[in-house]
PDB file of C-alpha atoms in Angstrom:
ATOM      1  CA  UNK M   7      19.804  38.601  -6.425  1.00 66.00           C
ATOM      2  CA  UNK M   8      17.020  39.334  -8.490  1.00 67.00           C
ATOM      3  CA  UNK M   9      13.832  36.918  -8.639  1.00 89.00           C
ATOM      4  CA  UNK M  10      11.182  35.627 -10.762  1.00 94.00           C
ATOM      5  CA  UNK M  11       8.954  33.376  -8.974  1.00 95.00           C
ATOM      6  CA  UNK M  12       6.155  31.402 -10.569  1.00 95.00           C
ATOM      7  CA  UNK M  13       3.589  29.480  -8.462  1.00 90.00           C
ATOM      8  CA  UNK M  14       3.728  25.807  -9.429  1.00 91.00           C
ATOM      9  CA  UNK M  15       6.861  23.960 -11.215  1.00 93.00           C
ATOM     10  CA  UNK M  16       4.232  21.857 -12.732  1.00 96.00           C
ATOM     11  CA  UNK M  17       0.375  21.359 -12.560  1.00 96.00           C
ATOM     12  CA  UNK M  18      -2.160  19.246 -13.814  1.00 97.00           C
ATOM     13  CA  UNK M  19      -5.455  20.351 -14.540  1.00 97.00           C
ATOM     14  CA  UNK M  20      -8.568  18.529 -16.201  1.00 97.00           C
ATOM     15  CA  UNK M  21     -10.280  20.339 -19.672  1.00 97.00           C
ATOM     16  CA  UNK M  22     -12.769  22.757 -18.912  1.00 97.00           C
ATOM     17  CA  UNK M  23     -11.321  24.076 -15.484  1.00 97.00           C
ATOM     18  CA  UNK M  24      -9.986  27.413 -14.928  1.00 97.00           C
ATOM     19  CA  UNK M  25      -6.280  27.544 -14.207  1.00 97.00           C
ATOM     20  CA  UNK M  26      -4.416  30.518 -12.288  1.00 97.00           C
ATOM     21  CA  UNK M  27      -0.587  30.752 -12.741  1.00 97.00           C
ATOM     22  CA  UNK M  28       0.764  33.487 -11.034  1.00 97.00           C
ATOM     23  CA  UNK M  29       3.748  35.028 -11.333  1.00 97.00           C
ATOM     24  CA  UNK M  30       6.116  37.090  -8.785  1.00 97.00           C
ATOM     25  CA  UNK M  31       8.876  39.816  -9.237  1.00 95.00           C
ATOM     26  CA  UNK M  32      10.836  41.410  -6.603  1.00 94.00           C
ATOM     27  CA  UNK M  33      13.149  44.045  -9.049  1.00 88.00           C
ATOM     28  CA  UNK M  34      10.015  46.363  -9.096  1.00 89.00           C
ATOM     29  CA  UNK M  35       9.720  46.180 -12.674  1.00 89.00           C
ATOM     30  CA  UNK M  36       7.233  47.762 -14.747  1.00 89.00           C
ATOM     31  CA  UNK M  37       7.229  45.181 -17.207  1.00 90.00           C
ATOM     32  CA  UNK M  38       6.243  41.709 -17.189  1.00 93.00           C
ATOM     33  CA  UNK M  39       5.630  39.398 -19.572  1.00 94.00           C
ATOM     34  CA  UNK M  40       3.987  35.442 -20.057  1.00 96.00           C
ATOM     35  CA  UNK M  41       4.890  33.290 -22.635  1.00 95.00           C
ATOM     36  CA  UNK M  42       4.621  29.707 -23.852  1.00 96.00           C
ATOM     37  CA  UNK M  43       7.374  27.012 -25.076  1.00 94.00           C
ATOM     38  CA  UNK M  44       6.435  24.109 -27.150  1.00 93.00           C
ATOM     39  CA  UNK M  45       8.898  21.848 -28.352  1.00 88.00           C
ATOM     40  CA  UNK M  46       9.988  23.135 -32.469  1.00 84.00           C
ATOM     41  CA  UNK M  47       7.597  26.466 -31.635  1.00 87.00           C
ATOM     42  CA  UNK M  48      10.415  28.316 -29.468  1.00 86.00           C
ATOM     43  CA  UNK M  49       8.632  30.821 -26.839  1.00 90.00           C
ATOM     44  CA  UNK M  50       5.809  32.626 -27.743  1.00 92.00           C
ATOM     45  CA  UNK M  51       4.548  35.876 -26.130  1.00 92.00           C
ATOM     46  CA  UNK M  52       0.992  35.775 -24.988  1.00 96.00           C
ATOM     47  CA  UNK M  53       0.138  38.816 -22.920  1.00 95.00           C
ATOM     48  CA  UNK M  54       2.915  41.423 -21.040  1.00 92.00           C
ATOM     49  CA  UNK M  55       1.981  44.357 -19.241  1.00 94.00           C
ATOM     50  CA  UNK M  56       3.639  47.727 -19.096  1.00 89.00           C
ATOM     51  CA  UNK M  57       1.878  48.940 -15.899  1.00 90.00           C
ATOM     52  CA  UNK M  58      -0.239  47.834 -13.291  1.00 93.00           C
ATOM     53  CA  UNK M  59      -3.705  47.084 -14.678  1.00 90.00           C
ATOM     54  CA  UNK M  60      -2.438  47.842 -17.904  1.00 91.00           C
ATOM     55  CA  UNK M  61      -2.080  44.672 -20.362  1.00 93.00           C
ATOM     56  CA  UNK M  62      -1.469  44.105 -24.063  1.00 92.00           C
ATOM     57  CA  UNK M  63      -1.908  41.233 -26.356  1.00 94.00           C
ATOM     58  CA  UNK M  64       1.109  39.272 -27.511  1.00 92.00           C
ATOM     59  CA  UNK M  65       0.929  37.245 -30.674  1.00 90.00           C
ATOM     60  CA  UNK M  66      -0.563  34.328 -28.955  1.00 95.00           C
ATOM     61  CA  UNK M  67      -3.772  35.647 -26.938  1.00 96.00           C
ATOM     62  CA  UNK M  68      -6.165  33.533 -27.801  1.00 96.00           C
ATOM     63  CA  UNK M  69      -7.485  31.486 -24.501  1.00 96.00           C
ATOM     64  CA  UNK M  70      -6.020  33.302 -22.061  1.00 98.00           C
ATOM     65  CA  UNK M  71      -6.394  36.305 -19.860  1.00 97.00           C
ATOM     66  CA  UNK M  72      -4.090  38.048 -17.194  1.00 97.00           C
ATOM     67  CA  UNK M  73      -4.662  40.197 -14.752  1.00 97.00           C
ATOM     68  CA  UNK M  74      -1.699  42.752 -13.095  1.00 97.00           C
ATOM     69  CA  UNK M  75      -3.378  44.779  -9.718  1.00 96.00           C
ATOM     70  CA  UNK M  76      -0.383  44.782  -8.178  1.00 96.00           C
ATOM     71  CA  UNK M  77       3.398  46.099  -9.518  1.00 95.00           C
ATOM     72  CA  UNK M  78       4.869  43.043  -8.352  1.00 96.00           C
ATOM     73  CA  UNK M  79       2.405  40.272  -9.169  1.00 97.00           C
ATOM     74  CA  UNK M  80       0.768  39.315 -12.868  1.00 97.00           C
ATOM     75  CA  UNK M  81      -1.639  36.977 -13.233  1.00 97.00           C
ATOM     76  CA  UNK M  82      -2.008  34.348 -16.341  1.00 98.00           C
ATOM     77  CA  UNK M  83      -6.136  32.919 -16.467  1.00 98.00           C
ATOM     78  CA  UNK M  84      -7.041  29.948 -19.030  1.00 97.00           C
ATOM     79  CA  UNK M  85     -11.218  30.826 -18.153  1.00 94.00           C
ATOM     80  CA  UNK M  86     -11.756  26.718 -19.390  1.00 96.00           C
ATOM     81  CA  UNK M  87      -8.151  24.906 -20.133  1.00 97.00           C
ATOM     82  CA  UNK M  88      -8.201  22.700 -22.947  1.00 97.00           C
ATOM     83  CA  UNK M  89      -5.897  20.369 -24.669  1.00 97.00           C
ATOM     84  CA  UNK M  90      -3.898  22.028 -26.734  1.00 97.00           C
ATOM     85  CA  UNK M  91      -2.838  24.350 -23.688  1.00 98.00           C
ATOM     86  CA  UNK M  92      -1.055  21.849 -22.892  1.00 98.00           C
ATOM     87  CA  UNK M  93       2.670  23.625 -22.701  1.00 97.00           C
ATOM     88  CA  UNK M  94       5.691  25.015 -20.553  1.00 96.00           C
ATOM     89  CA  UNK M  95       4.543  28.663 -18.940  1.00 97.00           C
ATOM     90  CA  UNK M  96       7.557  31.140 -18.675  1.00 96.00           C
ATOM     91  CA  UNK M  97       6.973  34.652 -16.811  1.00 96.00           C
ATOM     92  CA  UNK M  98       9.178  37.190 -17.330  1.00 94.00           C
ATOM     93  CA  UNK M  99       9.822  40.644 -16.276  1.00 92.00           C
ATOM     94  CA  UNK M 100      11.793  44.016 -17.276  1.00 87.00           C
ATOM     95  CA  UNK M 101      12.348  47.678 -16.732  1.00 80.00           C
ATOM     96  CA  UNK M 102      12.144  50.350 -19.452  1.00 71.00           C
ATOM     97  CA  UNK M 103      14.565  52.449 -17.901  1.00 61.00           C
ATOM     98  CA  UNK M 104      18.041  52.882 -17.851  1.00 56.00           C
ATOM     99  CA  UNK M 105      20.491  50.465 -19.613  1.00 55.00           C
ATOM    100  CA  UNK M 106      18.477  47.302 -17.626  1.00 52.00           C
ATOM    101  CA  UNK M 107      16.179  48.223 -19.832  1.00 54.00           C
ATOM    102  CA  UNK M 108      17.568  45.490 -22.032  1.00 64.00           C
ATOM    103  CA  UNK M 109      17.216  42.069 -19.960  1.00 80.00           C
ATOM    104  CA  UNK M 110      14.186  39.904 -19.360  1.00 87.00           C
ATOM    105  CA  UNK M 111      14.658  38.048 -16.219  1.00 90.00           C
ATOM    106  CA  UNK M 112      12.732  35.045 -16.457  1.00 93.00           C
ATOM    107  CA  UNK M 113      11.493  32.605 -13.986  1.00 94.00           C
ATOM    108  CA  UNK M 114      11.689  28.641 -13.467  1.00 93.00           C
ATOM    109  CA  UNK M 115       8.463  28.117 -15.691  1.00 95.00           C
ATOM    110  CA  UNK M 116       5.544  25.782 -15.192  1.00 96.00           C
ATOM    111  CA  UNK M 117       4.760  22.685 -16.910  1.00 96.00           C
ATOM    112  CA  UNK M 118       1.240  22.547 -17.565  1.00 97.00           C
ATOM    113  CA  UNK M 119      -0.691  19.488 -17.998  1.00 98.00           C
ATOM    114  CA  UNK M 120      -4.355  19.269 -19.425  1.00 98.00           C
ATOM    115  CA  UNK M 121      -6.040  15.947 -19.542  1.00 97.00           C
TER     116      UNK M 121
ATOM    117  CA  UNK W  27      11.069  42.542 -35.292  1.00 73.00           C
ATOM    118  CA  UNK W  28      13.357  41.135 -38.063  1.00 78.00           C
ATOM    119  CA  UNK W  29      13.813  37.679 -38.528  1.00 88.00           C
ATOM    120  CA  UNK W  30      16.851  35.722 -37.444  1.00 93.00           C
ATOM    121  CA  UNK W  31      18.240  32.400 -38.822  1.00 94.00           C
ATOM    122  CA  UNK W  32      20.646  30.287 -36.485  1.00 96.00           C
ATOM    123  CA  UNK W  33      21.547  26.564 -36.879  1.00 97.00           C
ATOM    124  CA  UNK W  34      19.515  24.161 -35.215  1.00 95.00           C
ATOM    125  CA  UNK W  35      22.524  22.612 -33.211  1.00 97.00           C
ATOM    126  CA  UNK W  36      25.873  22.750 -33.153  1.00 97.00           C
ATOM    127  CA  UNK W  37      28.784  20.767 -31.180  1.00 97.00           C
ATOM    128  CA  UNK W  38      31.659  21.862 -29.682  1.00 97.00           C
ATOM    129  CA  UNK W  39      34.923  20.645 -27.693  1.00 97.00           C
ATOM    130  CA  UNK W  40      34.793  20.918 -24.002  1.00 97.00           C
ATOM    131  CA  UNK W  41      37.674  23.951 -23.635  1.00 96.00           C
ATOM    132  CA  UNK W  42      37.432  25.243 -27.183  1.00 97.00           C
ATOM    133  CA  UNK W  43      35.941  28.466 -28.299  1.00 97.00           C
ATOM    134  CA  UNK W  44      32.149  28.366 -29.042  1.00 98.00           C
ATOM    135  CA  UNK W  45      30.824  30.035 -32.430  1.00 98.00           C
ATOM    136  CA  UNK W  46      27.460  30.714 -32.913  1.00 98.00           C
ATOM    137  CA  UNK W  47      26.355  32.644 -36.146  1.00 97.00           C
ATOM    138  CA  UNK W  48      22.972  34.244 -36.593  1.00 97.00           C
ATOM    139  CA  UNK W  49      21.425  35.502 -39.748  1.00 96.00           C
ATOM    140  CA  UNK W  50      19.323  38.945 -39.819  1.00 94.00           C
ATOM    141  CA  UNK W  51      19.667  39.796 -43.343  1.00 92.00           C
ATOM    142  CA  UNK W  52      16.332  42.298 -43.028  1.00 91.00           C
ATOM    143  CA  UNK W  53      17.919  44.402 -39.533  1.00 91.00           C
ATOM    144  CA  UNK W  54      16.888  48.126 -39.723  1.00 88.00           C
ATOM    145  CA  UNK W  55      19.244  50.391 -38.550  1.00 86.00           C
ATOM    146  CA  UNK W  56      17.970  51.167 -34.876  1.00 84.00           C
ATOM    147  CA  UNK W  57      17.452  47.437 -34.442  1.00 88.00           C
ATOM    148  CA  UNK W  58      20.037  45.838 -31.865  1.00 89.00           C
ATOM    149  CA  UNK W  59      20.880  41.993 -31.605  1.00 92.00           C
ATOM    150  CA  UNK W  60      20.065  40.440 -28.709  1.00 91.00           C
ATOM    151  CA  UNK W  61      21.604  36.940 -27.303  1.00 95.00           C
ATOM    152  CA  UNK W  62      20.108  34.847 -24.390  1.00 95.00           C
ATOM    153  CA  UNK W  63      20.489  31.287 -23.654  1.00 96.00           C
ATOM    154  CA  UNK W  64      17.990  28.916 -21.936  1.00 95.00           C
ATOM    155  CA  UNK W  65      19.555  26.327 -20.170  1.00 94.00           C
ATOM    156  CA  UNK W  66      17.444  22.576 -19.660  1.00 89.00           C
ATOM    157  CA  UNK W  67      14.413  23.265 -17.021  1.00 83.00           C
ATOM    158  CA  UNK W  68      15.559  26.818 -16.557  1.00 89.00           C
ATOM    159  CA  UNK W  69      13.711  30.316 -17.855  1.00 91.00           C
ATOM    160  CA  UNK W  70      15.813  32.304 -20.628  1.00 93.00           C
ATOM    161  CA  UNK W  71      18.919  34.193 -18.815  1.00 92.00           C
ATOM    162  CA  UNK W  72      20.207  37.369 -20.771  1.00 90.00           C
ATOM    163  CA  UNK W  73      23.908  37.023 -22.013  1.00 94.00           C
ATOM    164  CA  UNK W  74      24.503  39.932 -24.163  1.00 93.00           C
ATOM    165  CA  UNK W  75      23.613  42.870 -26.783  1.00 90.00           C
ATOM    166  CA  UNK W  76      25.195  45.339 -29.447  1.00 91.00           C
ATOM    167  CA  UNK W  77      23.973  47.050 -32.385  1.00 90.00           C
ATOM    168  CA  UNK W  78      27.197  48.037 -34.788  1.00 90.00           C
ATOM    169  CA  UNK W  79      30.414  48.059 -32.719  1.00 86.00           C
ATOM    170  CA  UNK W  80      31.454  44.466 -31.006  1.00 93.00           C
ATOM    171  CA  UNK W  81      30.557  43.676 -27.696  1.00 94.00           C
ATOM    172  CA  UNK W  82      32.631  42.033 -24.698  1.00 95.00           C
ATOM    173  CA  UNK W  83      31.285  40.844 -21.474  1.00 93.00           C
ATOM    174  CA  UNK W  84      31.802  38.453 -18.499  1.00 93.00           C
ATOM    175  CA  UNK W  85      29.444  35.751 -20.324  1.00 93.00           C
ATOM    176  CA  UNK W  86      30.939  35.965 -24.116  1.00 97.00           C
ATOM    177  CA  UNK W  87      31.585  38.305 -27.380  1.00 97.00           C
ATOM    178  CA  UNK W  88      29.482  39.695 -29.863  1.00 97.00           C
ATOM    179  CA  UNK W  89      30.741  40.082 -33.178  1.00 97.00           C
ATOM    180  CA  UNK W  90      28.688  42.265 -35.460  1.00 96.00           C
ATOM    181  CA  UNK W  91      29.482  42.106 -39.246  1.00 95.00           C
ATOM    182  CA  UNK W  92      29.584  45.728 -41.005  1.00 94.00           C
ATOM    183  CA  UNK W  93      26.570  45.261 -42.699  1.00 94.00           C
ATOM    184  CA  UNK W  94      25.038  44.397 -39.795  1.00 94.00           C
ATOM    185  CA  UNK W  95      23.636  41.384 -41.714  1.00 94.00           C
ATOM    186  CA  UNK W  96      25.031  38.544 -39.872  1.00 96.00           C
ATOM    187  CA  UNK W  97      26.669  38.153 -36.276  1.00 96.00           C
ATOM    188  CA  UNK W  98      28.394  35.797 -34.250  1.00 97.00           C
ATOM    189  CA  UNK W  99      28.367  35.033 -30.139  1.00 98.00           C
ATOM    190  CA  UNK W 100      31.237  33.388 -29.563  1.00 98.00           C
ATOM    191  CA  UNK W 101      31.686  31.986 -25.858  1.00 97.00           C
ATOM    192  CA  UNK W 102      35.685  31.772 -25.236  1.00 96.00           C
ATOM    193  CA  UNK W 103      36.696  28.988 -23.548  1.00 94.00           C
ATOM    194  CA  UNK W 104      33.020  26.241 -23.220  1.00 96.00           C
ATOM    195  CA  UNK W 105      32.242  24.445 -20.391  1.00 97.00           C
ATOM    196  CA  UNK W 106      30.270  21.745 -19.692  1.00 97.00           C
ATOM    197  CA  UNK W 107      27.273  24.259 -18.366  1.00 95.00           C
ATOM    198  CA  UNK W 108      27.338  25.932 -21.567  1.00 97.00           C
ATOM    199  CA  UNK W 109      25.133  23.308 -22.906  1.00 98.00           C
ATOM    200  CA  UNK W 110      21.911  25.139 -23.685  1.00 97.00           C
ATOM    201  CA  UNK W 111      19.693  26.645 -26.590  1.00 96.00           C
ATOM    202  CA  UNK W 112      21.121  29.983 -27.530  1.00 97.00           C
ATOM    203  CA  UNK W 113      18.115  32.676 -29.290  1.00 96.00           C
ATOM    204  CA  UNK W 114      19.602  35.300 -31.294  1.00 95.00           C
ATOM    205  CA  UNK W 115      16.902  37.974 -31.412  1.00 92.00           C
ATOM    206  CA  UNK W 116      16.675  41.443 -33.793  1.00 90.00           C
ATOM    207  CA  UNK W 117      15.050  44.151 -31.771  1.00 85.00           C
ATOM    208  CA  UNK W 118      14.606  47.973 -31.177  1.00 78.00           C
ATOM    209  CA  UNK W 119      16.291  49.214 -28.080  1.00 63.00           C
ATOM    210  CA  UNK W 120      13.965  49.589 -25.737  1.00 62.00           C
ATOM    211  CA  UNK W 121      11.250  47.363 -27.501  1.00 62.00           C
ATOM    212  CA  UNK W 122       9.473  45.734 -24.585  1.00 69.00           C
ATOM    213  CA  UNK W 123       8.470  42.591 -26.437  1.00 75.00           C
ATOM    214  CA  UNK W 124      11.482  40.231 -28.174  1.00 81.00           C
ATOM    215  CA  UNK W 125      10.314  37.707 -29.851  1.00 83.00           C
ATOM    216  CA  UNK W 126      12.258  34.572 -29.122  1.00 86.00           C
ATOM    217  CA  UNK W 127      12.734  31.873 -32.861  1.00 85.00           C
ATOM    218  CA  UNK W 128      13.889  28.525 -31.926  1.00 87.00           C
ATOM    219  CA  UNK W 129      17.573  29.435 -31.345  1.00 94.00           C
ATOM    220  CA  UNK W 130      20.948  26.931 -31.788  1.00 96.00           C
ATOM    221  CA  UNK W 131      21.371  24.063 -29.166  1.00 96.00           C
ATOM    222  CA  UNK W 132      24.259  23.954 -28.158  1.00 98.00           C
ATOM    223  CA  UNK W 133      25.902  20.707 -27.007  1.00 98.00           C
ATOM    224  CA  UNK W 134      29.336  20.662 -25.337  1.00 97.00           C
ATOM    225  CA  UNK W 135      31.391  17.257 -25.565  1.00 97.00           C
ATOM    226  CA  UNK W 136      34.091  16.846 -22.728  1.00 95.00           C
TER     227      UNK W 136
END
């Protein structure tokens, strides 16, 4: 069965701090992909990757950074979390080959909480 | 990525067939509709694409209109774990990024 992992279900972190959410795929995609969910918003993408340490800005980039050095593993950074990042975290991955090539797998998500 | 207008929520019968219309008026021609569904505390999950002929799987149907202008995913026979937002999304073939709108929620009543 194919798998999405993401490190935390939900995780609360104070303003200012840095905040790691990693994310895990064993279908050696190429792709992967972070977004964020907020309630009337729908998900928007913030960063996806093509290739390891490759990375490209979604529509939402602001505040955050990722970081892919590995095929399987990608890598969402706030560098000092603040309020308004307040929001449900989905990772998702993909392969631009062959007719997969159409079908995000997603994982659980993480609910992140800044205070 | 063209836009795409659904219904913000919809009911159906427990048993019945499910119809859910989309609007994507501005499609281009190698644009393909894409349908996924994001069940309560759960990531997206993939049910089904086309771009001009109707399209059948094990999940539901995908009813294209001619123009291409309009389409409807219509899930056969609804259960109870069909409950869910559903995201109707215009997209090249291929396109890495979708961008996901705010989609129909879907609410079945036993």
């Amino acid at each position: 069965d194919v798998k999405v992992t993401q490190s935390s279900r939900y995780l609360v972190k104070r303003t200012g701090e840095k905040v790691f959410l990693e994310c895990v795929q064993d279908m050696d995609h190429e792709n992967m992909f972070w977004y964020r969910q907020d309630p009337g918003l729908g998900l928007r993408l913030i960063y996806f990757s093509y290739d390891v340490k490759m990375k490209e800005k979604g529509d939402i980039p602001e505040g955050y950074s990722v970081s892919r050095e590995k095929k399987e593993r990608f890598s969402l950074i706030l560098e000092s979390a603040s309020t308004n990042q307040t929001s449900m975290y989905l990772c998702a991955s993909s392969t631009p080959s062959g007719r997969a090539r159409e079908t995000q797998y997603f994982g659980p998500g993480t609910r992140l909480l800044v205070l | 990525d063209a836009k795409t207008t659904q219904p913000p929520s919809m009911d159906c019968a427990e048993g019945r067939a499910a119809n859910l219309p989309c609007n994507h008026s501005t499609i281009s021609g190698n644009e393909y509709v894409y349908w996924y569904r994001q069940i309560h505390s759960q990531g997206p999950q993939y049910i089904i694409h086309g771009l001009k002929n109707n399209e059948t799987n094990e999940m539901a149907s995908l009813i294209i209109t001619e123009d291409r202008k309009s389409s409807t995913l219509i899930l056969p026979h609804a259960t109870l774990r069909d409950t869910a937002v559903y995201y109707c999304i215009a997209s090249n073939f291929g396109n890495e990024k979708l961008t996901f709108g705010t989609g129909t929620r879907l609410t079945i009543i036993p």
